């Protein structure tokens, strides 16, 4: 999965605060900043439909939604990973519970393991937003 580059860990407190403030407001900036693959230096970019989905979910806290995007348009990555984390890091948290439905247990395990990986190992995300992980049982299934 994609993990954030750690070169920003030594930023000044002013730079860190500016990054956090912008990330909470600007979904594409959040994705580009916290979900860059350090090995390939590839920046994850957002399409308008992904940005619209993030804004919709942020603005409509009590919603049920189905997002139908073409295969290969990163629906799982955005809907079950990036957008929930973005909602979680808001100054006033906009997500407390999330229910995701997957086509199979294997698919659900994969989606949850991506989320687990980011919450455990994305150092910049954890540092900037004070994410602490309960070291409980993270076993598959």
CSV table of N, CA, C and O in Angstrom, one decimal, residues 3-13 15-16 19 29-44 121-125 127-128:
chain,number,residue,atom,x,y,z
A,3,UNK,N,2.4,4.7,1.4
A,3,UNK,CA,2.7,5.3,2.7
A,3,UNK,C,3.4,6.6,2.5
A,3,UNK,O,4.0,6.9,1.5
A,4,UNK,N,3.1,7.5,3.4
A,4,UNK,CA,3.6,8.9,3.3
A,4,UNK,C,5.1,9.0,3.4
A,4,UNK,O,5.7,8.2,4.2
A,5,UNK,N,5.7,9.9,2.6
A,5,UNK,CA,7.2,10.1,2.8
A,5,UNK,C,7.4,10.8,4.1
A,5,UNK,O,6.6,11.6,4.6
A,6,UNK,N,8.6,10.5,4.7
A,6,UNK,CA,8.9,11.0,6.1
A,6,UNK,C,9.7,12.2,6.0
A,6,UNK,O,10.1,12.7,7.1
A,7,UNK,N,10.1,12.8,4.9
A,7,UNK,CA,10.9,14.0,4.8
A,7,UNK,C,10.3,15.2,5.5
A,7,UNK,O,11.1,16.1,5.9
A,8,UNK,N,9.0,15.2,5.7
A,8,UNK,CA,8.4,16.4,6.3
A,8,UNK,C,8.3,16.3,7.8
A,8,UNK,O,7.8,17.2,8.5
A,9,UNK,N,8.8,15.2,8.4
A,9,UNK,CA,8.7,15.0,9.8
A,9,UNK,C,9.5,16.1,10.6
A,9,UNK,O,9.2,16.4,11.7
A,10,UNK,N,10.5,16.6,10.0
A,10,UNK,CA,11.4,17.6,10.6
A,10,UNK,C,10.9,19.1,10.4
A,10,UNK,O,11.6,20.0,10.7
A,11,UNK,N,9.8,19.2,9.7
A,11,UNK,CA,9.3,20.6,9.5
A,11,UNK,C,9.1,21.4,10.7
A,11,UNK,O,8.9,20.8,11.8
A,12,UNK,N,9.2,22.7,10.6
A,12,UNK,CA,9.0,23.6,11.8
A,12,UNK,C,7.5,23.5,12.2
A,12,UNK,O,6.7,23.0,11.5
A,13,UNK,N,7.2,23.9,13.4
A,13,UNK,CA,5.9,23.8,13.9
A,13,UNK,C,4.9,24.6,13.1
A,13,UNK,O,3.8,24.3,12.9
A,15,UNK,N,5.2,25.2,9.8
A,15,UNK,CA,5.0,24.5,8.5
A,15,UNK,C,4.0,23.3,8.8
A,15,UNK,O,3.1,23.0,8.0
A,16,UNK,N,4.2,22.6,9.9
A,16,UNK,CA,3.4,21.5,10.3
A,16,UNK,C,1.9,22.0,10.5
A,16,UNK,O,1.0,21.3,10.0
A,19,UNK,N,0.3,22.8,7.2
A,19,UNK,CA,0.1,21.5,6.4
A,19,UNK,C,-1.2,20.9,7.0
A,19,UNK,O,-2.1,20.5,6.2
A,29,UNK,N,-5.1,17.9,-1.6
A,29,UNK,CA,-3.8,18.2,-0.9
A,29,UNK,C,-3.5,17.1,0.2
A,29,UNK,O,-2.4,16.6,0.3
A,30,UNK,N,-4.6,16.7,0.9
A,30,UNK,CA,-4.5,15.6,1.9
A,30,UNK,C,-3.9,14.4,1.3
A,30,UNK,O,-3.0,13.8,1.7
A,31,UNK,N,-4.5,14.0,0.2
A,31,UNK,CA,-4.1,12.7,-0.5
A,31,UNK,C,-2.7,12.8,-1.0
A,31,UNK,O,-1.9,11.9,-0.8
A,32,UNK,N,-2.4,13.9,-1.7
A,32,UNK,CA,-1.0,14.1,-2.2
A,32,UNK,C,0.1,14.2,-1.1
A,32,UNK,O,1.2,13.7,-1.3
A,33,UNK,N,-0.3,14.7,0.0
A,33,UNK,CA,0.7,14.9,1.1
A,33,UNK,C,0.9,13.6,1.9
A,33,UNK,O,2.0,13.2,2.2
A,34,UNK,N,-0.2,12.9,2.2
A,34,UNK,CA,-0.1,11.8,3.2
A,34,UNK,C,-0.1,10.4,2.5
A,34,UNK,O,0.1,9.4,3.2
A,35,UNK,N,-0.4,10.4,1.2
A,35,UNK,CA,-0.4,9.1,0.5
A,35,UNK,C,0.5,9.0,-0.7
A,35,UNK,O,0.1,8.5,-1.7
A,36,UNK,N,1.7,9.5,-0.6
A,36,UNK,CA,2.7,9.5,-1.6
A,36,UNK,C,3.5,8.2,-1.4
A,36,UNK,O,4.0,8.0,-0.3
A,37,UNK,N,3.8,7.5,-2.4
A,37,UNK,CA,4.7,6.3,-2.3
A,37,UNK,C,6.1,6.8,-2.3
A,37,UNK,O,6.6,7.2,-3.3
A,38,UNK,N,6.8,6.6,-1.2
A,38,UNK,CA,8.2,7.0,-1.1
A,38,UNK,C,9.2,6.3,-2.0
A,38,UNK,O,10.2,6.8,-2.4
A,39,UNK,N,8.9,5.0,-2.4
A,39,UNK,CA,9.8,4.3,-3.2
A,39,UNK,C,9.7,4.7,-4.7
A,39,UNK,O,10.8,4.8,-5.3
A,40,UNK,N,8.6,5.1,-5.2
A,40,UNK,CA,8.5,5.5,-6.6
A,40,UNK,C,8.4,7.0,-6.7
A,40,UNK,O,8.4,7.5,-7.8
A,41,UNK,N,8.2,7.7,-5.6
A,41,UNK,CA,8.0,9.1,-5.6
A,41,UNK,C,6.8,9.5,-6.4
A,41,UNK,O,6.6,10.6,-6.8
A,42,UNK,N,5.9,8.5,-6.6
A,42,UNK,CA,4.7,8.8,-7.3
A,42,UNK,C,3.6,9.5,-6.4
A,42,UNK,O,3.4,9.0,-5.3
A,43,UNK,N,3.1,10.5,-6.9
A,43,UNK,CA,2.1,11.3,-6.2
A,43,UNK,C,0.7,10.8,-6.6
A,43,UNK,O,0.4,10.6,-7.7
A,44,UNK,N,-0.1,10.5,-5.6
A,44,UNK,CA,-1.5,10.0,-5.8
A,44,UNK,C,-2.3,11.3,-6.1
A,44,UNK,O,-2.3,12.2,-5.3
A,121,UNK,N,1.6,2.5,10.1
A,121,UNK,CA,2.9,2.8,9.6
A,121,UNK,C,3.0,4.1,8.8
A,121,UNK,O,4.1,4.4,8.4
A,122,UNK,N,2.0,4.9,8.7
A,122,UNK,CA,2.1,6.2,8.0
A,122,UNK,C,2.5,7.2,9.0
A,122,UNK,O,1.7,7.8,9.7
A,123,UNK,N,3.8,7.4,9.1
A,123,UNK,CA,4.4,8.2,10.2
A,123,UNK,C,4.0,9.6,10.2
A,123,UNK,O,3.7,10.2,11.2
A,124,UNK,N,4.0,10.2,9.0
A,124,UNK,CA,3.6,11.6,8.9
A,124,UNK,C,2.1,11.8,9.3
A,124,UNK,O,1.8,12.7,10.1
A,125,UNK,N,1.2,10.9,8.9
A,125,UNK,CA,-0.2,11.0,9.3
A,125,UNK,C,-0.3,10.9,10.8
A,125,UNK,O,-1.0,11.6,11.4
A,127,UNK,N,2.0,11.4,13.1
A,127,UNK,CA,2.6,12.5,13.8
A,127,UNK,C,1.7,13.8,13.8
A,127,UNK,O,1.5,14.4,14.8
A,128,UNK,N,1.2,14.1,12.6
A,128,UNK,CA,0.5,15.3,12.4
A,128,UNK,C,-0.8,15.3,13.1
A,128,UNK,O,-1.3,16.4,13.6
